[in-house]
Amino acid sequence: MIEGVKQQKWWGWGEEGHSYGYKDKPKFAPFVMKKVGVDIALPVKPIPPFSSLDVPPSRLSESLRQTLVGILGETYVQTDDETRVVHAFGKGVRDLVRVRRGELGRVPDVVLYPGTQREVERLVDAVVDADAVLIPFGGGSNIVAALEAEPGESRQVVSVNLGRLNKVLEIDEVSGLAHIQAGVFGPDMEDQLQARGWTMGHHPDSFVWSTLGGWIATRSSGMQSDKYGDIADITRGLTMVMPGRVLELRPLPSTSSGPSVREMVLGSEGRLGIITSAWVNVHRVPEVREIQAYFYPTYADGLKACRQIVESDAEVMMARVSDALETEYIMANGKKGSKLSSLVSKGIQKLMLQKGWDLSQIAMSFVGFEGSKSHVRYTKGIVGKIVRDNGGMGVGKGPGALYDQKKYDTPYLRDFMLDRGLVCDVSETTTPWAYAEQMHTNATGAFYKAMDELGLRGVVFCHLSHSYHSGACQYFTFAINDDSENNLVTYDVAKRAIQQAFMDNHGTVSHHHGVGEEHSPWMEQDISPAGVHIQRTLFEGIDPGRNLNPGKIIHDGAPGISTNSADHMA
Ligand SMILES: Cc1cc2nc3c(=O)[nH]c(=O)nc-3n(C[C@H](O)[C@H](O)[C@H](O)COP(=O)(O)OP(=O)(O)OC[C@H]3O[C@@H](n4cnc5c(N)ncnc54)[C@H](O)[C@@H]3O)c2cc1C
């Protein structure tokens, strides 16, 4: 490990010593048993020690090693096994299952830690001159196989960790812009900004373990995007090192200078070069921040209310609503005696029943308000009326405060479930509002149909997470009870069923997780064959030697996952 650069554990999310706990959540084990038939109290198999993995030796040539050491110094050219394995994967289910099994694929031969822009320029040229493969690495949190070298890659593979480029360089207080190095992790960046009274407002669930450069390279979106925008809106300018060139895009509020090069870099997943810094919109830390909880009789009522919030003058920071199953999950996941577990207290239940609600259909919503006291008061008034117009009721800010504190703990739950034979993952999409309800019905239906065909128990739930003028993102979480050696085949079937439902119901392949290899099979359906032609031409033009993270986004050679059901059902 390099001093000052955070590194996740090799087998799961976050750092060693942090894990999910359920013992103080009395409703959680019964919930899991009821939904998928798994007893989470049973003993689990321990994670094998790292030393049990058969890590392929580094293939770094002595001549390339010497060149790289000449640029960076010995300390920042790492070839030890654990560092290489950590940089071989993201944190998708497929990654987690495979690394635990010791199926390591094509592990990078070396991991580099540049500390300056000039070092990045020199190493990019050296790696491309040596005809090696270069893969930028941020926090390693992506879940779309965006970091893995192509299977069978015979050239040397070089991973470039940007973690030493972690400073807020400059704040332009007049324009509300900050110039920030790309390798900074979310909390470190916000600490630096907030120390001067500013915030970027970008908070993905993976905030603690992801970086500015990774967000830009995957077109990330944070939970406060209704106010602050997606990273594509927030990023106004950037610097990207390409072989033999440096792209400099000055920060501009808008421009008509031809097809947007800024937009070409957004979502490029390392295929065009290494982003070293960006100019981003920043805002004054708001005077008031508050998250209120509401209930609706059904998810459809909640969806309609969220649309009306967007149409209104409210300007909220966040508006999310969970379907009935996710509502049940949230309440089961609350600590004993906490505001979440007792949300539907006897009194509230009585009120809901008096209103004629079916308690198995209720949908919980969190709406975030930020700004001056008067803005928050005004906005809460508008939202309260919309909630009531849609048959809903407010339950105060206590549960929202708890949600705010605990929002980054959920990723640990996935490792906990995997330990217990449950394969859990997420898929997310956007549709125009006109198709939002249909998407929810058909994507969940496609998942259960797949479970029936496989003869397995599984559960899927969903929330609306980000809203726009014309539509919204819905975020589906699924869990499958499959502890067999075949669980990745099962996973493929379920994942494919949901992704195909996205394409069949006016959705996109992904709203904010990017493409990687995982989603590349759907790209022609998503942006049409001509759209893929444009992207392919861009990547081939910039990188004719396929040195820059090849195989991602456009499926040009690597055997990614298949969308042909026969491959999986065989
Ligand atoms: C539990 C969990 C929750 C998540 N929640 C969210 C969420 O709420 N919102 C969201 O948007 N995403 C979410 N993600 C996905 C993931 O965190 C994002 O894709 C994130 O943007 C990746 O950032 P990273 O720094 O970890 O990048 P990495 O995973 O390290 O890299 C991702 C891709 O970007 C490239 N890359 C990284 N840095 C650079 C750079 N400086 N220059 C060029 N290319 C680069 C890599 O080569 C790779 O192709 C979640 C993931 C997990 C596991």
Coordinates of C-alpha atoms and ligand atoms in Angstrom, one line a residue:
M1 CA 0.0 0.0 0.0
I2 CA 1.2 3.5 -0.7
E3 CA 1.0 6.0 2.1
G4 CA -1.9 8.4 1.7
V5 CA -3.7 6.3 -0.9
K6 CA -6.7 4.4 0.3
Q7 CA -7.1 0.8 -0.9
Q8 CA -10.2 -1.4 -0.6
K9 CA -9.9 -5.0 0.7
W10 CA -9.2 -7.6 -2.0
W11 CA -12.3 -9.6 -1.4
G12 CA -15.1 -7.1 -0.8
W13 CA -16.2 -3.5 -0.2
G14 CA -14.3 -1.0 1.9
E15 CA -11.6 -1.6 4.4
E16 CA -10.9 -4.7 6.5
G17 CA -12.7 -4.6 9.9
H18 CA -15.8 -2.9 8.6
S19 CA -18.8 -5.2 7.9
Y20 CA -22.6 -5.3 8.0
G21 CA -24.2 -6.2 11.4
Y22 CA -27.8 -7.3 11.8
K23 CA -28.0 -8.5 15.5
D24 CA -29.5 -5.2 16.6
K25 CA -32.1 -5.3 13.8
P26 CA -34.6 -7.9 15.0
K27 CA -36.8 -7.7 11.9
F28 CA -34.0 -8.3 9.4
A29 CA -33.4 -12.1 9.7
P30 CA -37.1 -12.9 9.5
F31 CA -37.4 -10.6 6.5
V32 CA -34.6 -12.5 4.6
M33 CA -36.1 -15.9 5.6
K34 CA -39.6 -14.9 4.4
K35 CA -38.4 -13.5 1.1
V36 CA -35.7 -15.9 0.0
G37 CA -35.6 -18.7 2.5
V38 CA -32.1 -18.1 3.9
D39 CA -31.2 -18.3 7.6
I40 CA -28.6 -15.6 8.0
A41 CA -27.8 -16.7 11.5
L42 CA -26.2 -19.9 10.3
P43 CA -22.4 -20.1 10.5
V44 CA -20.6 -19.0 7.3
K45 CA -17.5 -20.2 5.4
P46 CA -14.6 -17.9 6.3
I47 CA -13.0 -15.9 3.5
P48 CA -9.9 -17.8 2.3
P49 CA -6.6 -16.1 3.3
F50 CA -5.0 -14.1 0.5
S51 CA -2.0 -16.5 0.6
S52 CA -4.3 -19.3 -0.7
L53 CA -4.8 -17.5 -4.1
D54 CA -2.8 -18.6 -7.0
V55 CA -1.8 -15.2 -8.3
P56 CA -0.2 -15.3 -11.8
P57 CA 3.3 -13.8 -11.7
S58 CA 3.9 -10.3 -13.1
R59 CA 4.9 -10.3 -16.7
L60 CA 6.5 -6.8 -16.5
S61 CA 9.6 -6.7 -18.6
E62 CA 12.8 -5.4 -17.0
S63 CA 13.1 -2.7 -19.7
L64 CA 9.6 -1.3 -19.1
R65 CA 10.1 -1.6 -15.3
Q66 CA 13.3 0.4 -15.5
T67 CA 11.6 3.1 -17.7
L68 CA 8.7 3.4 -15.2
V69 CA 11.0 3.5 -12.2
G70 CA 12.9 6.2 -14.0
I71 CA 9.7 8.3 -14.3
L72 CA 8.1 7.6 -10.9
G73 CA 10.8 6.1 -8.6
E74 CA 10.8 2.6 -7.1
T75 CA 8.1 3.3 -4.4
Y76 CA 5.5 4.1 -7.0
V77 CA 6.0 1.1 -9.2
Q78 CA 4.3 -1.8 -7.4
T79 CA 4.3 -5.4 -8.5
D80 CA 3.3 -7.3 -5.3
D81 CA 0.5 -9.8 -5.6
E82 CA -2.1 -8.2 -3.3
T83 CA -1.8 -4.7 -5.0
R84 CA -2.1 -6.3 -8.4
V85 CA -5.2 -8.4 -7.4
V86 CA -6.9 -5.3 -5.9
H87 CA -6.4 -3.5 -9.2
A88 CA -7.6 -6.4 -11.3
F89 CA -11.3 -5.9 -10.5
G90 CA -14.1 -3.5 -9.7
K91 CA -16.8 -4.4 -7.1
G92 CA -19.5 -6.1 -9.2
V93 CA -21.0 -9.3 -8.1
R94 CA -19.1 -11.2 -10.8
D95 CA -15.9 -9.6 -9.5
L96 CA -16.6 -10.5 -5.9
V97 CA -17.6 -14.1 -6.6
R98 CA -14.6 -14.7 -8.8
V99 CA -12.0 -13.1 -6.6
R100 CA -13.2 -15.2 -3.6
R101 CA -12.9 -18.3 -5.7
G102 CA -9.4 -17.4 -6.8
E103 CA -10.5 -17.0 -10.5
L104 CA -8.3 -14.1 -11.1
G105 CA -8.3 -13.7 -14.9
R106 CA -5.6 -11.4 -16.4
V107 CA -4.2 -9.6 -13.3
P108 CA -2.3 -6.3 -14.1
D109 CA 1.5 -6.8 -14.2
V110 CA 2.3 -3.6 -12.4
V111 CA 0.4 -0.8 -10.6
L112 CA 1.7 2.8 -10.9
Y113 CA 1.1 5.7 -8.6
P114 CA 1.9 9.0 -10.4
G115 CA 2.1 12.2 -8.3
T116 CA 2.1 14.9 -11.0
Q117 CA 0.5 15.6 -14.3
R118 CA 3.9 15.5 -16.0
E119 CA 4.5 12.0 -14.6
V120 CA 1.2 10.9 -16.1
E121 CA 2.2 12.3 -19.5
R122 CA 5.5 10.5 -19.4
L123 CA 4.1 7.1 -18.2
V124 CA 1.3 7.1 -20.8
D125 CA 3.8 7.6 -23.6
A126 CA 6.1 4.9 -22.1
V127 CA 3.4 2.4 -21.8
V128 CA 2.0 3.0 -25.3
D129 CA 5.5 2.9 -26.8
A130 CA 6.0 -0.5 -25.2
D131 CA 2.7 -1.6 -26.7
A132 CA 1.3 -2.4 -23.3
V133 CA -2.3 -2.0 -22.1
L134 CA -3.0 1.0 -19.8
I135 CA -6.0 0.9 -17.4
P136 CA -6.7 4.0 -15.2
F137 CA -7.8 3.1 -11.7
G138 CA -9.8 5.5 -9.4
G139 CA -11.4 3.8 -6.3
G140 CA -12.1 0.5 -8.1
S141 CA -15.8 0.7 -7.2
N142 CA -17.4 0.3 -10.6
I143 CA -19.8 -2.7 -11.0
V144 CA -19.6 -3.0 -14.8
A145 CA -16.3 -4.8 -15.4
A146 CA -14.7 -1.5 -16.4
L147 CA -11.2 -2.3 -15.0
E148 CA -10.5 -5.8 -16.0
A149 CA -8.0 -6.6 -18.8
E150 CA -9.4 -8.6 -21.6
P151 CA -9.2 -12.4 -21.0
G152 CA -6.1 -13.7 -22.7
E153 CA -4.4 -10.3 -23.1
S154 CA -0.9 -11.3 -24.1
R155 CA 0.6 -7.8 -23.8
Q156 CA 1.8 -6.3 -20.5
V157 CA -1.0 -4.8 -18.4
V158 CA -0.4 -1.6 -16.5
S159 CA -2.8 -0.2 -14.0
V160 CA -2.5 3.5 -13.1
N161 CA -3.8 4.4 -9.7
L162 CA -4.6 8.1 -9.5
G163 CA -4.8 8.3 -5.7
R164 CA -1.8 10.6 -5.2
L165 CA -3.6 13.3 -7.3
N166 CA -5.9 14.2 -4.5
K167 CA -5.9 18.0 -4.0
V168 CA -8.5 20.7 -4.5
L169 CA -6.1 23.0 -6.5
E170 CA -8.1 26.2 -6.7
I171 CA -11.6 27.6 -6.0
D172 CA -12.9 30.4 -8.3
E173 CA -15.3 31.9 -5.7
V174 CA -16.8 34.4 -8.2
S175 CA -17.8 31.7 -10.7
G176 CA -18.6 28.9 -8.3
L177 CA -16.0 26.6 -9.9
A178 CA -13.2 24.4 -8.3
H179 CA -10.2 22.9 -10.0
I180 CA -9.7 19.4 -8.5
Q181 CA -7.3 16.6 -9.1
A182 CA -8.9 13.5 -10.5
G183 CA -7.8 10.9 -7.9
V184 CA -9.4 12.4 -4.9
F185 CA -11.9 10.3 -3.0
G186 CA -15.3 11.7 -2.2
P187 CA -14.9 12.4 1.6
D188 CA -11.4 13.9 1.1
M189 CA -12.6 16.2 -1.6
E190 CA -15.7 17.4 0.4
D191 CA -13.5 18.0 3.5
Q192 CA -11.2 20.2 1.4
L193 CA -14.1 22.1 -0.2
Q194 CA -16.2 22.4 3.0
A195 CA -13.2 23.8 4.9
R196 CA -13.6 26.8 2.7
G197 CA -17.4 26.9 2.8
W198 CA -18.1 25.1 -0.5
T199 CA -19.6 21.8 -1.6
M200 CA -19.8 19.9 -4.9
G201 CA -23.0 18.1 -3.8
H202 CA -22.1 14.9 -5.7
H203 CA -22.9 11.9 -3.4
P204 CA -23.1 8.5 -5.1
D205 CA -23.8 5.6 -2.7
S206 CA -20.2 4.6 -3.3
F207 CA -19.0 8.1 -2.3
V208 CA -16.5 6.9 0.3
W209 CA -14.7 4.6 -2.1
S210 CA -14.9 6.3 -5.5
T211 CA -13.0 9.3 -7.1
L212 CA -13.7 12.3 -9.1
G213 CA -11.9 10.8 -12.2
G214 CA -13.9 7.6 -11.9
W215 CA -17.2 9.5 -11.6
I216 CA -16.4 11.5 -14.8
A217 CA -15.2 8.4 -16.6
T218 CA -18.4 6.5 -15.8
R219 CA -20.9 9.4 -16.0
S220 CA -21.8 8.9 -12.4
S221 CA -24.9 10.3 -10.6
G222 CA -25.3 11.1 -6.9
M223 CA -28.3 11.0 -4.6
Q224 CA -28.6 14.8 -4.6
S225 CA -28.6 15.1 -8.4
D226 CA -32.1 16.7 -8.4
K227 CA -30.4 19.8 -7.1
Y228 CA -26.7 19.6 -8.1
G229 CA -27.0 17.6 -11.4
D230 CA -25.2 14.5 -12.6
I231 CA -21.4 14.6 -12.9
A232 CA -22.0 15.3 -16.6
D233 CA -23.6 18.6 -15.5
I234 CA -21.2 19.4 -12.7
T235 CA -18.0 18.9 -14.8
R236 CA -17.4 22.0 -16.8
G237 CA -13.8 21.6 -17.9
L238 CA -11.0 19.0 -17.6
T239 CA -7.5 17.9 -18.4
M240 CA -6.9 14.5 -20.0
V241 CA -3.5 12.9 -20.9
M242 CA -3.6 11.0 -24.2
P243 CA -0.7 9.3 -26.0
G244 CA 1.5 12.2 -27.2
R245 CA -1.1 14.9 -26.3
V246 CA -2.8 16.6 -23.5
L247 CA -6.5 17.7 -23.9
E248 CA -7.2 20.9 -22.1
L249 CA -10.9 22.0 -21.8
R250 CA -11.3 25.3 -20.0
P251 CA -14.3 25.6 -17.7
L252 CA -17.2 27.2 -19.5
P253 CA -20.8 27.5 -18.5
S254 CA -21.8 26.5 -22.1
T255 CA -20.3 26.6 -25.6
S256 CA -21.3 25.9 -29.2
S257 CA -17.9 24.8 -30.3
G258 CA -19.0 21.8 -32.3
P259 CA -19.8 18.3 -31.1
S260 CA -18.9 18.4 -27.4
V261 CA -15.4 17.0 -26.7
R262 CA -16.2 17.3 -23.0
E263 CA -19.2 15.0 -23.5
M264 CA -16.9 12.5 -25.4
V265 CA -14.6 12.3 -22.3
L266 CA -17.6 11.9 -19.9
G267 CA -18.2 8.1 -19.7
S268 CA -15.1 7.2 -21.7
E269 CA -14.0 4.6 -19.1
G270 CA -10.3 5.1 -19.8
R271 CA -10.6 4.5 -23.5
L272 CA -9.4 8.0 -24.5
G273 CA -6.8 8.7 -21.9
I274 CA -6.3 9.5 -18.2
I275 CA -8.2 12.4 -16.7
T276 CA -5.9 14.2 -14.3
S277 CA -8.0 17.1 -13.1
A278 CA -11.4 18.7 -13.7
W279 CA -13.1 22.0 -13.2
V280 CA -16.4 21.4 -11.4
N281 CA -19.4 23.5 -10.3
V282 CA -19.3 24.1 -6.5
H283 CA -21.9 25.7 -4.3
R284 CA -22.0 27.4 -0.9
V285 CA -22.7 25.0 1.9
P286 CA -26.4 25.4 2.4
E287 CA -27.8 27.0 5.6
V288 CA -30.4 24.3 6.1
R289 CA -30.4 20.6 5.1
E290 CA -33.3 18.4 6.0
I291 CA -34.7 15.1 4.8
Q292 CA -38.4 14.4 5.4
A293 CA -40.1 11.0 5.2
Y294 CA -43.5 10.4 3.6
F295 CA -45.8 7.4 2.9
Y296 CA -48.0 6.9 -0.1
P297 CA -50.7 4.2 -0.4
T298 CA -48.9 2.7 -3.4
Y299 CA -45.7 3.0 -5.4
A300 CA -47.7 4.4 -8.4
D301 CA -48.9 7.2 -6.2
G302 CA -45.3 7.9 -5.2
L303 CA -44.1 8.0 -8.8
K304 CA -46.9 10.4 -9.7
A305 CA -46.0 12.7 -6.8
C306 CA -42.3 12.7 -7.7
R307 CA -43.3 13.8 -11.2
Q308 CA -45.4 16.6 -9.9
I309 CA -42.6 17.7 -7.6
V310 CA -40.4 18.1 -10.7
E311 CA -43.2 20.0 -12.5
S312 CA -43.7 22.3 -9.5
D313 CA -41.6 25.3 -8.3
A314 CA -40.2 23.2 -5.4
E315 CA -36.6 22.6 -6.5
V316 CA -35.8 19.8 -4.0
M317 CA -32.3 18.3 -3.4
M318 CA -33.6 14.7 -3.6
A319 CA -36.9 12.9 -4.0
R320 CA -36.9 9.2 -3.8
V321 CA -39.7 6.7 -3.4
S322 CA -39.4 3.0 -2.7
D323 CA -41.9 0.3 -3.9
A324 CA -43.7 -1.8 -1.4
L325 CA -41.1 -4.5 -1.0
E326 CA -38.2 -2.0 -0.7
T327 CA -40.3 -0.2 1.9
E328 CA -40.6 -3.4 3.9
Y329 CA -36.8 -4.0 3.5
I330 CA -36.0 -0.5 4.8
M331 CA -38.1 -1.0 7.9
A332 CA -36.7 -4.5 8.5
N333 CA -33.2 -3.0 8.2
G334 CA -33.8 -0.5 11.0
K335 CA -32.2 -0.9 14.4
K336 CA -34.4 -2.0 17.4
G337 CA -36.2 1.1 18.7
S338 CA -34.9 3.3 15.9
K339 CA -37.0 5.8 13.9
L340 CA -36.9 3.5 10.9
S341 CA -38.0 0.2 12.5
S342 CA -40.9 1.9 14.3
L343 CA -41.9 4.1 11.4
V344 CA -45.2 2.3 10.9
S345 CA -46.0 2.4 14.5
K346 CA -49.4 1.1 15.7
G347 CA -50.8 4.7 15.6
I348 CA -49.7 5.3 12.0
Q349 CA -50.9 1.8 10.9
K350 CA -54.3 2.6 12.4
L351 CA -54.4 5.9 10.4
M352 CA -53.4 4.1 7.2
L353 CA -56.1 1.5 7.7
Q354 CA -58.7 4.2 8.4
K355 CA -57.7 5.8 5.1
G356 CA -58.3 2.4 3.4
W357 CA -54.7 1.7 2.6
D358 CA -53.5 -1.9 1.9
L359 CA -50.5 -2.1 4.3
S360 CA -48.7 -4.6 2.0
Q361 CA -48.6 -1.9 -0.8
I362 CA -47.4 1.2 1.0
A363 CA -44.5 3.1 -0.5
M364 CA -42.0 5.1 1.5
S365 CA -40.4 8.3 0.3
F366 CA -37.6 10.5 1.3
V367 CA -37.5 14.1 0.1
G368 CA -34.4 16.3 0.7
F369 CA -34.6 20.0 1.2
E370 CA -31.6 22.4 1.1
G371 CA -31.0 26.1 1.0
S372 CA -32.0 29.1 3.1
K373 CA -34.6 28.7 5.9
S374 CA -37.2 30.5 3.8
H375 CA -36.5 28.4 0.7
V376 CA -36.8 25.2 2.7
R377 CA -40.0 26.3 4.4
Y378 CA -41.5 27.4 1.0
T379 CA -40.4 24.1 -0.7
K380 CA -41.7 21.9 2.1
G381 CA -45.1 23.6 1.7
I382 CA -45.3 22.8 -2.0
V383 CA -44.1 19.2 -1.5
G384 CA -46.5 18.7 1.5
K385 CA -49.5 19.7 -0.7
I386 CA -48.4 17.3 -3.5
V387 CA -48.0 14.5 -1.0
R388 CA -51.6 15.1 0.3
D389 CA -53.0 15.5 -3.2
N390 CA -51.7 12.0 -4.0
G391 CA -53.2 10.5 -0.8
G392 CA -49.9 10.4 1.1
M393 CA -48.9 11.5 4.6
G394 CA -45.7 12.9 6.2
V395 CA -44.0 11.3 9.1
G396 CA -41.4 13.9 10.0
K397 CA -37.6 14.3 9.7
G398 CA -36.4 11.7 12.2
P399 CA -36.2 8.8 9.8
G400 CA -34.7 11.0 7.1
A401 CA -31.9 12.1 9.5
L402 CA -31.1 8.4 10.2
Y403 CA -31.1 7.6 6.5
D404 CA -28.7 10.5 6.0
Q405 CA -26.3 9.1 8.6
K406 CA -26.4 5.5 7.4
K407 CA -26.5 6.0 3.6
Y408 CA -23.0 4.7 3.0
D409 CA -23.3 1.5 5.1
T410 CA -25.4 -0.4 2.6
P411 CA -22.6 -1.6 0.3
Y412 CA -21.3 -3.8 3.1
L413 CA -24.6 -5.7 3.1
R414 CA -23.7 -7.2 -0.3
D415 CA -20.6 -9.0 1.1
F416 CA -22.6 -10.1 4.1
M417 CA -25.3 -11.7 1.8
L418 CA -22.7 -13.3 -0.4
D419 CA -21.2 -15.0 2.6
R420 CA -24.6 -16.5 3.2
G421 CA -25.2 -17.8 -0.3
L422 CA -27.2 -14.8 -1.6
V423 CA -26.2 -13.2 -4.9
C424 CA -27.2 -9.6 -4.7
D425 CA -26.8 -6.9 -7.3
V426 CA -28.4 -3.8 -8.7
S427 CA -29.5 -2.6 -12.2
E428 CA -30.8 0.9 -12.9
T429 CA -32.3 2.7 -15.9
T430 CA -34.1 5.9 -16.9
T431 CA -37.4 6.2 -18.9
P432 CA -39.6 9.0 -19.8
W433 CA -42.3 9.5 -17.1
A434 CA -44.9 8.0 -19.5
Y435 CA -43.2 4.6 -19.1
A436 CA -42.0 4.7 -15.5
E437 CA -44.8 2.5 -14.1
Q438 CA -44.6 0.1 -17.0
M439 CA -40.9 -0.2 -16.5
H440 CA -41.3 -1.1 -12.8
T441 CA -43.9 -3.8 -13.5
N442 CA -42.1 -5.3 -16.5
A443 CA -38.5 -5.3 -15.1
T444 CA -39.6 -6.9 -11.8
G445 CA -41.8 -9.3 -13.8
A446 CA -38.9 -10.3 -16.0
F447 CA -36.8 -11.1 -12.9
Y448 CA -39.5 -13.3 -11.3
K449 CA -40.0 -15.1 -14.6
A450 CA -36.3 -15.8 -14.8
M451 CA -36.4 -17.1 -11.2
D452 CA -39.4 -19.4 -12.1
E453 CA -37.5 -20.8 -15.1
L454 CA -34.5 -21.5 -12.9
G455 CA -36.5 -22.9 -10.1
L456 CA -34.8 -20.6 -7.6
R457 CA -36.1 -18.2 -4.9
G458 CA -35.2 -14.5 -5.4
V459 CA -36.5 -11.1 -4.6
V460 CA -36.4 -7.8 -6.4
F461 CA -37.3 -4.3 -5.3
C462 CA -36.9 -0.8 -6.6
H463 CA -36.9 2.9 -5.9
L464 CA -37.1 6.0 -8.0
S465 CA -33.7 7.7 -7.3
H466 CA -33.2 10.6 -9.6
S467 CA -35.8 12.8 -11.4
Y468 CA -35.6 15.0 -14.5
H469 CA -38.0 17.2 -16.5
S470 CA -39.0 14.3 -18.8
G471 CA -38.5 11.2 -16.7
A472 CA -36.7 9.4 -13.9
C473 CA -34.2 6.8 -12.9
Q474 CA -35.5 3.6 -11.3
Y475 CA -33.0 1.5 -9.3
F476 CA -33.7 -2.2 -9.0
T477 CA -32.0 -4.3 -6.2
F478 CA -32.2 -8.1 -6.5
A479 CA -31.1 -11.1 -4.4
I480 CA -31.0 -14.7 -5.5
N481 CA -30.8 -17.7 -3.2
D482 CA -28.1 -19.7 -5.0
D483 CA -25.1 -21.0 -3.1
S484 CA -24.1 -23.4 -5.9
E485 CA -20.9 -23.3 -8.1
N486 CA -23.3 -22.2 -10.9
N487 CA -24.4 -19.0 -9.2
L488 CA -22.8 -16.7 -11.8
V489 CA -24.8 -18.4 -14.6
T490 CA -27.9 -17.8 -12.5
Y491 CA -26.8 -14.2 -12.0
D492 CA -26.3 -13.8 -15.8
V493 CA -29.9 -15.0 -16.4
A494 CA -31.4 -12.6 -13.9
K495 CA -29.2 -9.7 -14.8
R496 CA -29.9 -10.2 -18.5
A497 CA -33.7 -10.5 -17.9
I498 CA -33.7 -7.1 -16.2
Q499 CA -31.4 -5.4 -18.7
Q500 CA -33.5 -6.7 -21.6
A501 CA -36.6 -5.5 -19.9
F502 CA -35.0 -2.0 -19.8
M503 CA -34.5 -2.1 -23.5
D504 CA -38.0 -3.4 -24.2
N505 CA -39.7 -0.7 -22.1
H506 CA -38.2 2.5 -23.3
G507 CA -35.3 2.5 -20.9
T508 CA -31.5 2.9 -21.3
V509 CA -28.9 0.3 -20.5
S510 CA -27.7 2.3 -17.5
H511 CA -28.4 5.7 -16.0
H512 CA -25.2 6.0 -13.9
H513 CA -23.2 2.8 -13.6
G514 CA -21.7 3.0 -17.1
V515 CA -21.1 0.3 -19.6
G516 CA -17.8 -1.6 -19.0
E517 CA -17.9 -5.0 -20.4
E518 CA -21.0 -5.9 -18.4
H519 CA -23.5 -3.7 -20.4
S520 CA -21.7 -3.6 -23.7
P521 CA -23.9 -6.3 -25.3
W522 CA -26.9 -3.9 -25.2
M523 CA -25.2 -0.9 -26.7
E524 CA -26.6 -1.4 -30.2
Q525 CA -30.1 -1.6 -28.8
D526 CA -29.4 1.4 -26.6
I527 CA -27.9 3.9 -29.1
S528 CA -28.5 2.2 -32.4
P529 CA -25.8 0.5 -34.7
A530 CA -25.0 3.9 -36.1
G531 CA -24.3 5.2 -32.5
V532 CA -22.0 2.3 -31.8
H533 CA -20.2 3.1 -35.2
I534 CA -19.6 6.6 -34.0
Q535 CA -18.1 5.4 -30.7
R536 CA -16.0 2.7 -32.3
T537 CA -14.6 5.3 -34.8
L538 CA -13.7 7.6 -31.9
F539 CA -11.9 4.9 -29.9
E540 CA -10.1 3.5 -33.0
G541 CA -9.1 6.9 -34.2
I542 CA -7.6 7.9 -30.8
D543 CA -6.2 4.5 -29.9
P544 CA -5.4 2.5 -33.1
G545 CA -3.2 0.1 -31.1
R546 CA -5.9 -0.7 -28.6
N547 CA -3.7 0.2 -25.7
L548 CA -6.2 2.3 -23.7
N549 CA -8.5 0.0 -21.6
P550 CA -9.6 -2.0 -24.7
G551 CA -12.9 -3.9 -24.8
K552 CA -14.9 -1.5 -22.6
I553 CA -18.1 0.1 -23.8
I554 CA -17.9 -1.2 -27.3
H555 CA -17.6 -5.0 -27.5
D556 CA -14.7 -5.1 -29.9
G557 CA -13.0 -8.4 -29.4
A558 CA -13.4 -9.4 -25.7
P559 CA -15.8 -12.2 -24.8
G560 CA -18.1 -10.2 -22.5
I561 CA -21.3 -11.6 -21.2
S562 CA -23.7 -13.0 -23.7
T563 CA -27.3 -11.8 -24.2
N564 CA -28.2 -15.1 -25.8
S565 CA -30.3 -17.0 -23.3
A566 CA -29.3 -20.3 -24.9
D567 CA -25.8 -19.8 -23.7
H568 CA -26.9 -19.5 -20.2
M569 CA -29.7 -22.1 -20.0
A570 CA -27.6 -24.8 -21.6
Ligands
LIG1 C1 -22.1 -0.4 -3.6 C2 -22.0 0.5 -4.7 C3 -22.8 1.6 -4.8 C4 -22.6 2.4 -6.0 N1 -23.4 3.6 -6.0 C5 -23.3 4.4 -7.1 C6 -24.1 5.6 -7.2 O1 -24.9 5.9 -6.3 N2 -23.9 6.4 -8.3 C7 -23.0 6.1 -9.2 O2 -22.9 6.9 -10.2 N3 -22.3 5.0 -9.2 C8 -22.4 4.1 -8.1 N4 -21.6 3.0 -8.1 C9 -20.7 2.7 -9.2 C10 -19.3 3.3 -9.0 O3 -19.1 3.7 -7.7 C11 -19.1 4.4 -10.0 O4 -19.1 3.9 -11.3 C12 -17.9 5.3 -9.8 O5 -18.1 6.5 -10.6 C13 -16.6 4.7 -10.1 O6 -15.6 5.5 -9.6 P1 -14.2 4.9 -9.2 O7 -13.3 6.0 -8.8 O8 -14.3 3.8 -8.2 O9 -13.7 4.3 -10.6 P2 -13.1 2.9 -11.0 O10 -14.0 1.8 -10.6 O11 -11.7 2.8 -10.5 O12 -13.0 3.0 -12.6 C14 -14.2 3.1 -13.3 C15 -13.8 3.3 -14.8 O13 -13.3 4.6 -14.9 C16 -12.0 4.6 -15.4 N5 -11.2 5.7 -14.7 C17 -11.1 5.8 -13.4 N6 -10.4 6.9 -13.1 C18 -10.1 7.5 -14.3 C19 -9.4 8.6 -14.7 N7 -8.8 9.5 -13.8 N8 -9.2 8.9 -16.0 C20 -9.8 8.1 -16.9 N9 -10.5 7.0 -16.6 C21 -10.6 6.7 -15.3 C22 -11.4 3.2 -15.2 O14 -10.4 2.8 -16.1 C23 -12.7 2.4 -15.3 O15 -12.9 2.1 -16.7 C24 -21.7 2.1 -7.0 C25 -20.9 1.0 -6.9 C26 -21.0 0.2 -5.8 C27 -20.2 -1.0 -5.6

